[in-house]
Structures are given as C-alpha cells and as structure tokens.
Coordinates of N, CA and C in Angstrom, one line a residue:
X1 N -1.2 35.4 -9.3 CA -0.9 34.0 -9.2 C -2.1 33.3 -9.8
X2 N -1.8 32.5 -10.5 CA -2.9 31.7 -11.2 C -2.6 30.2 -10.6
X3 N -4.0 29.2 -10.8 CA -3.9 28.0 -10.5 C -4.7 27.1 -11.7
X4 N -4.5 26.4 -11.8 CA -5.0 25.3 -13.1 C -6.1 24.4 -12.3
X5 N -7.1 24.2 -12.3 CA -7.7 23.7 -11.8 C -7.9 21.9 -12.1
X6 N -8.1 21.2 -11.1 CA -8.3 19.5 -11.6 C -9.5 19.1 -12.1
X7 N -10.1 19.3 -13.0 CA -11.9 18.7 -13.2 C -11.9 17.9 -12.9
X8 N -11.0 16.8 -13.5 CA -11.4 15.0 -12.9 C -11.2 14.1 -11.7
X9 N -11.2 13.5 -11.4 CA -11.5 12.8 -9.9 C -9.9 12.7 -9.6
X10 N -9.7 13.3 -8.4 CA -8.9 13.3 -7.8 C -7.9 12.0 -7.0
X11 N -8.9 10.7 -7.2 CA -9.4 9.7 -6.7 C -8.4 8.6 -7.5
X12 N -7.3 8.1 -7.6 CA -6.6 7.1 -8.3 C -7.4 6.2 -8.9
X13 N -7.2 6.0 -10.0 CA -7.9 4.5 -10.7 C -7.5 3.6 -9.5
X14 N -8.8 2.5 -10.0 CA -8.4 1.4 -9.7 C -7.1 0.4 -10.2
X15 N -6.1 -0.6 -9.8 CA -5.5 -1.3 -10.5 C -4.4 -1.1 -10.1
X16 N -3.1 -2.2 -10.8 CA -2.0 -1.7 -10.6 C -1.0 0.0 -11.0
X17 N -0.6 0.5 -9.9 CA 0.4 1.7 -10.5 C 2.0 1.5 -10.1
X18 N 2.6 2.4 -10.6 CA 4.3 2.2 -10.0 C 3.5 3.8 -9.2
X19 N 4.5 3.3 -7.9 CA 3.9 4.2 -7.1 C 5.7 4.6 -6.2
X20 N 5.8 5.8 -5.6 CA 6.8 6.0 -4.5 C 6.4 6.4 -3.2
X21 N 7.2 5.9 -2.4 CA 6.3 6.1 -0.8 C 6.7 8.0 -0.3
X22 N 6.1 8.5 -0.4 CA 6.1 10.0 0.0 C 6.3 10.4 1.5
X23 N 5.9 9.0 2.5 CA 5.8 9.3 3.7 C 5.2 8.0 4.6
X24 N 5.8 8.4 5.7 CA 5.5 7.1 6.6 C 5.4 8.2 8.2
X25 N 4.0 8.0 8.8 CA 4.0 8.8 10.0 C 3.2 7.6 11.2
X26 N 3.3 7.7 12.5 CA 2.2 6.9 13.3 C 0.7 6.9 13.0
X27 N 0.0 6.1 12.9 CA -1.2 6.4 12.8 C -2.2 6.1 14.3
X28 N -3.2 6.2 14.3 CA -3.9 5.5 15.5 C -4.0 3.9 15.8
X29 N -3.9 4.2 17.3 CA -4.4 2.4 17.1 C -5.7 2.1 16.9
X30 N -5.7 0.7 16.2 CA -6.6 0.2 15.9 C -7.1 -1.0 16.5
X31 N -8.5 -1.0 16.5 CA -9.0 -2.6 17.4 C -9.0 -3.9 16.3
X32 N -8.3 -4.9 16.3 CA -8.1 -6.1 15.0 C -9.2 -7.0 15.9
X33 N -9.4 -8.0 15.3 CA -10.2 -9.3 15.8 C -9.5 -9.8 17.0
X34 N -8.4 -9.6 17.1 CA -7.1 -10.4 17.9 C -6.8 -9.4 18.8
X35 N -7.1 -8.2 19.0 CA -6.7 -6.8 20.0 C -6.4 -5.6 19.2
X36 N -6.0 -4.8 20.5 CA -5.3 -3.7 19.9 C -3.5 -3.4 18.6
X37 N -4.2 -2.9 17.7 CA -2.8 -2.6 17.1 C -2.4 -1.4 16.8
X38 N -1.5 -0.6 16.9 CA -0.8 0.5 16.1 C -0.6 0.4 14.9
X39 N -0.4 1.6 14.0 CA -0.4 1.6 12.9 C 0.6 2.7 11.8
X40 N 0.4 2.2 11.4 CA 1.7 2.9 10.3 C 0.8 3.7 8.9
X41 N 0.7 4.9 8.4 CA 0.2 5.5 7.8 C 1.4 6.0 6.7
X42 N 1.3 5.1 5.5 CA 2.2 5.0 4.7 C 1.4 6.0 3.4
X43 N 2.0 7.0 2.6 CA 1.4 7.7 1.6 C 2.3 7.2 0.6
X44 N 1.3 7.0 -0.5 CA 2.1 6.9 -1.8 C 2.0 8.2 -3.2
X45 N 2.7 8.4 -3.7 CA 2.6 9.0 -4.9 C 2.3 8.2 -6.4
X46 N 1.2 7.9 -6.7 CA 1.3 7.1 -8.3 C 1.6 8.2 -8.9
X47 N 2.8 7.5 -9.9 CA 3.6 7.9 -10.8 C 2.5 7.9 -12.2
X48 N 2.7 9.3 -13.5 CA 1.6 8.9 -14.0 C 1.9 10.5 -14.7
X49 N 0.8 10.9 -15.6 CA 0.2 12.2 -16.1 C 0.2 13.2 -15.0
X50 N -0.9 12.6 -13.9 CA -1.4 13.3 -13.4 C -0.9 12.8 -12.2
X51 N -0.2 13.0 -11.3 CA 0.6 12.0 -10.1 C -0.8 12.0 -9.1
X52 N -1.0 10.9 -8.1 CA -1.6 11.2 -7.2 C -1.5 10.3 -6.0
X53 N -2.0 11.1 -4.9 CA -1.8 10.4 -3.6 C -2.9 9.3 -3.3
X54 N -2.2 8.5 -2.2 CA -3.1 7.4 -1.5 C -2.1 7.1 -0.3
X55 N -3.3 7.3 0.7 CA -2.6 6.9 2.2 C -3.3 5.9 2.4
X56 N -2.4 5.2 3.2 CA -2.8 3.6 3.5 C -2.5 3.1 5.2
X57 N -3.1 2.9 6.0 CA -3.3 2.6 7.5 C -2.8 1.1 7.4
X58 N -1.2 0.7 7.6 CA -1.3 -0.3 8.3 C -1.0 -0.9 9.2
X59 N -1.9 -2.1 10.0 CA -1.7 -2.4 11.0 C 0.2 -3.1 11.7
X60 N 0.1 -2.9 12.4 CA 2.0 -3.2 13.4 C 1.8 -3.8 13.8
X61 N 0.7 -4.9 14.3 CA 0.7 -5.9 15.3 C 1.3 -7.4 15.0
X62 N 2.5 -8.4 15.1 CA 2.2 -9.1 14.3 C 1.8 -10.3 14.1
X63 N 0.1 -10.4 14.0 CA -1.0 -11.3 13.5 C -1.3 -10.4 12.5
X64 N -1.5 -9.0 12.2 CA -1.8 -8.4 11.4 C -1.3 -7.8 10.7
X65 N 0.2 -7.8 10.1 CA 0.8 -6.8 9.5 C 1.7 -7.5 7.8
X66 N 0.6 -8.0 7.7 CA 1.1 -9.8 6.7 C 1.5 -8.1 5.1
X67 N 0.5 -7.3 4.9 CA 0.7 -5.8 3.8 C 1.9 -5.3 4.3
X68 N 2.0 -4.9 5.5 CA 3.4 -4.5 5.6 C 4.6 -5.1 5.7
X69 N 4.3 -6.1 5.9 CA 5.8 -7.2 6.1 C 6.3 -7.3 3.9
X70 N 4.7 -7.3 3.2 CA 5.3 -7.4 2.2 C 5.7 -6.1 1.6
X71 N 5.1 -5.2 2.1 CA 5.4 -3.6 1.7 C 7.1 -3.8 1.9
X72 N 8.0 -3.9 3.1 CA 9.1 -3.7 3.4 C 9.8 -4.5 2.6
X73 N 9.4 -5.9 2.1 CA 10.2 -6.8 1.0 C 10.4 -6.6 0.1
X74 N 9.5 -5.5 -0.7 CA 9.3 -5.5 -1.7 C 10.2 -4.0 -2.3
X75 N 10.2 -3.0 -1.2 CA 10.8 -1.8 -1.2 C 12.4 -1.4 -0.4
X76 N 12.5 -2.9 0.4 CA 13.5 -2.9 0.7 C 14.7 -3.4 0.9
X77 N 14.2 -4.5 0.0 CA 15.1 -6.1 0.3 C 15.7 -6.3 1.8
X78 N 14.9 -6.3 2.4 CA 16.1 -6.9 3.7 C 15.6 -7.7 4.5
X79 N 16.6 -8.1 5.5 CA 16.6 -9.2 6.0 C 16.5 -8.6 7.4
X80 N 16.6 -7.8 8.3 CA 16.8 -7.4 9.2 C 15.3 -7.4 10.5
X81 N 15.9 -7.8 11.5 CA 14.3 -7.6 12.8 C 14.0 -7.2 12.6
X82 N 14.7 -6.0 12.7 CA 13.8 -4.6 13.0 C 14.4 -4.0 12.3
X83 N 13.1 -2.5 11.6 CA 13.6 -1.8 10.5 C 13.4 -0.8 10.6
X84 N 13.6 0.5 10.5 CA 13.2 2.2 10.5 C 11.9 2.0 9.3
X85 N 10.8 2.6 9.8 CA 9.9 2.3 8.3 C 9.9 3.8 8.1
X86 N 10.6 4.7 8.5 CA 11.2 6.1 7.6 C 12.1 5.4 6.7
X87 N 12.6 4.4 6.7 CA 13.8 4.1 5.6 C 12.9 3.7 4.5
X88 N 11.8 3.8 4.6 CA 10.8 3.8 3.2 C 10.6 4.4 2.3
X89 N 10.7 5.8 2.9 CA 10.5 7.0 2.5 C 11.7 6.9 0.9
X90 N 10.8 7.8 0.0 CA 11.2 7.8 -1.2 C 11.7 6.4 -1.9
X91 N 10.8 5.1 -1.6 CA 11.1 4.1 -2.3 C 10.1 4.0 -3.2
X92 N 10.4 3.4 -4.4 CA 9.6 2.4 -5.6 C 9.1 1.4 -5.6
X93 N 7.7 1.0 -5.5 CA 7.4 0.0 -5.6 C 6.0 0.0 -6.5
X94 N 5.4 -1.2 -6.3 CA 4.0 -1.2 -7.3 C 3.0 -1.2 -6.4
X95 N 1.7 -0.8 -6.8 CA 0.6 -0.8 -5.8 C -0.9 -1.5 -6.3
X96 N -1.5 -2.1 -6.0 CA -2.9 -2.1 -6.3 C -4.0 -1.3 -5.6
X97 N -4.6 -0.6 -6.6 CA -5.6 0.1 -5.7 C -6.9 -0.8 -6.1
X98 N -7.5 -0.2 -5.1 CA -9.0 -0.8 -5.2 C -10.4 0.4 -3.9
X99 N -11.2 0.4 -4.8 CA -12.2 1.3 -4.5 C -13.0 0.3 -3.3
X100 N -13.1 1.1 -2.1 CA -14.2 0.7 -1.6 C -15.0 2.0 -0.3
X101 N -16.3 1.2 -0.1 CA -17.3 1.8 0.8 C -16.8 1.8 1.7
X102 N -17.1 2.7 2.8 CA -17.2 2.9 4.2 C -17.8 4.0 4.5
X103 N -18.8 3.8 5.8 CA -19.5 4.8 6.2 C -20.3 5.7 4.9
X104 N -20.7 5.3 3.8 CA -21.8 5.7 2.6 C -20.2 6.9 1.8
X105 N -18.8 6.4 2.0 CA -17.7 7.6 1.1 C -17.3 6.2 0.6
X106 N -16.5 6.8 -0.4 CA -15.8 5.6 -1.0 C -14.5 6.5 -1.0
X107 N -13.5 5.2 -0.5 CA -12.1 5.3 -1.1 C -11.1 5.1 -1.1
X108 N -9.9 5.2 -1.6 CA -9.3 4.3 -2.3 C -8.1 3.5 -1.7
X109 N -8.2 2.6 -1.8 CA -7.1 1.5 -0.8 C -6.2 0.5 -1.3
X110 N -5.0 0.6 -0.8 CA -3.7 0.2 -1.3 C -4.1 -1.3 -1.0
X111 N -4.5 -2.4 -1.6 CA -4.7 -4.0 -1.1 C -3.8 -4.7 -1.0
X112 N -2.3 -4.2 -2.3 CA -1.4 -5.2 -2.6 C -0.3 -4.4 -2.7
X113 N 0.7 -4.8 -2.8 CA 2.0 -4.2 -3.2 C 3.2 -5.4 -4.2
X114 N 3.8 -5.1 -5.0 CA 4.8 -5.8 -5.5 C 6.1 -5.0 -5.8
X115 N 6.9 -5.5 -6.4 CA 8.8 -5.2 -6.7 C 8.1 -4.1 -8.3
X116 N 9.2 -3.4 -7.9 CA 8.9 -2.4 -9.4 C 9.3 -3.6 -10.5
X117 N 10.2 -4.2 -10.4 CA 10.6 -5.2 -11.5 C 9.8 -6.3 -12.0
X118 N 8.7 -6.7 -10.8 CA 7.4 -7.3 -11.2 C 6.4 -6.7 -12.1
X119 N 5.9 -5.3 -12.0 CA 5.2 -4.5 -12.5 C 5.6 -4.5 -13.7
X120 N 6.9 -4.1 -14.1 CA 7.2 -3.7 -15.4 C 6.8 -5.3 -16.1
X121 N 7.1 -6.4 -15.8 CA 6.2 -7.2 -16.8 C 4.6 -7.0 -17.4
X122 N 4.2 -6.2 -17.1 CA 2.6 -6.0 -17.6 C 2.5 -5.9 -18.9
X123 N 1.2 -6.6 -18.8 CA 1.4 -6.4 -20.8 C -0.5 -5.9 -20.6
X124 N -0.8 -4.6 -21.0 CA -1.8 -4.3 -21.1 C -2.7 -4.8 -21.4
X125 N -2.8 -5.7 -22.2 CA -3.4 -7.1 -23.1 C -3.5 -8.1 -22.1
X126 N -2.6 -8.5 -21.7 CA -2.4 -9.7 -20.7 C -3.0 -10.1 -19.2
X127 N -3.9 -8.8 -19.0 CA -4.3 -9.2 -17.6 C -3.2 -9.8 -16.6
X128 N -2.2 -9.2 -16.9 CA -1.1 -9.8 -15.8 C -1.6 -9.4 -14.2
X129 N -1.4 -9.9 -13.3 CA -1.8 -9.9 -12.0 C 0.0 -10.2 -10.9
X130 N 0.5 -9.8 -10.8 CA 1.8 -10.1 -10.4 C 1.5 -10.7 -8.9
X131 N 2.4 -11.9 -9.1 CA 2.2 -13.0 -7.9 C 2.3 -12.6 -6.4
X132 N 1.0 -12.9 -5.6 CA 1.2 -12.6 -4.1 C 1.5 -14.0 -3.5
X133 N 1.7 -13.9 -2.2 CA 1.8 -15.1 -1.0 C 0.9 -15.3 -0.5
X134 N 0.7 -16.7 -0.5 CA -0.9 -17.4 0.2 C 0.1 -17.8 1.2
X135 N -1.5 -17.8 2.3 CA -0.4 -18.3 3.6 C -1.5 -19.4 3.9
X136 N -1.6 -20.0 5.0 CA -2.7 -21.1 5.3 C -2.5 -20.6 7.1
X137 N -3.6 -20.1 7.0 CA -4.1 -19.6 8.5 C -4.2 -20.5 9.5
X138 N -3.9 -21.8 9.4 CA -4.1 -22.6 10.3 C -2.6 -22.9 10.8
X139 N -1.8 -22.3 10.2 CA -0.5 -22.6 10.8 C 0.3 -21.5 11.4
X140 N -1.0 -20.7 11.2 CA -0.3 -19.3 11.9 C -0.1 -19.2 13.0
X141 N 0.8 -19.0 14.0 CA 0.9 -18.6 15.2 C 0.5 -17.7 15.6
X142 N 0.0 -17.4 17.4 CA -0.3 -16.1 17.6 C 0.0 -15.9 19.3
X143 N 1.0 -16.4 19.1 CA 1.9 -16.2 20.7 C 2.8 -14.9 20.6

C-alpha cells in the first residue's frame, strides 16, 4: 500500500472558494454576549486541485445565527420556519475563508457565504467581493 504524501499546508487559502457542505452534526453549546447557544458544526469541502476541508461552529440561537440564516439562503432557497440542516448536506455554495488566532493556533474560518451563481462572477483581476447584508443593530429584536 503506498501513500502520496501532502508537503504543503493543509490549511485552505484565504479568500473566496466554491465549496460543498460534506456534513452538518451538533456541536457544543456556546456562551454568546446574550446567553447560551447551541451549535451547528457545518464541514465544507473546497473544490479545487487539492480539495480541502473547513469546519465551521455555528451558533442556533436566534440573536446569533445572522451566518447561518445566510448559509441556508444561499444553499437552499427556501422559505420555510423550520428546516432539517441535514438537508444541507451535499449542497454548493461559496465560502470565504479567513485565517485567524486563537489560543497562540491559527485557523481557518468560514466568515461569509454566498450563491454559487454569485461566485462565478469573479474576475481575478477585479477584486470582486460578492454582496453581503448589512443589518443595523439597533433594530434588532431580542425577545
């Protein structure tokens, strides 16, 4: 049995990728500014040469779940209260990654999400940045 080994960082660039959701399991709860929340531990696959993974913790509570409400819009079009977020599983969407610190490790974290149909407008050249939703926190509810 032979194995090919990876020299290079295992570690996703930073930036946008086209990415597919590999998996969605519970995660731990988490303490937010606002309380306790549960969590959703979404894995993605970037699509690529070299494919690679990124798991992403997000919060279910909702004052905090602004990433996943757009994760489901974007992968799922719908309209519905309530959703199975197994129904995510093996969906297409886009991702931003972005490198950061914690506890002296670095690494790598899903910040944004968009429509695969968004992504494909990139123009390498163009610094394209595909459009997110600003909200204004002062109108936010939290009843």
């Amino acid at each position: 049995m032979k194995y090919r080994r990876n020299n290079g960082s295992q570690m996703p660039p930073e930036g946008w990728h086209y990415a597919r959701i590999a998996s969605v399991r519970e995660g731990k709860q988490v303490t937010t500014q606002l309380g306790p929340s549960e969590t959703a531990l979404v894995t993605f696959v970037i699509e690529g040469e070299v494919p690679a993974l990124v798991t992403q913790s997000f919060p279910m509570a909702p004052w905090a779940n602004f990433l996943l409400e757009r994760l489901i819009d974007v992968a799922m079009d719908t309209n519905k209260a309530v959703v199975d977020l197994n129904d995510l599983v093996y969906k297409r969407c886009g991702i931003k990654v972005e490198h950061r610190e914690w506890k002296g490790k670095v690494y790598a974290n899903v910040v944004d999400v968009c429509a695969v149909d968004e992504l494909q407008e990139v123009d390498e050249d163009d610094g394209f940045v595909p459009p997110t939703q600003e909200m204004d926190l002062d109108e936010l509810s939290f009843e």
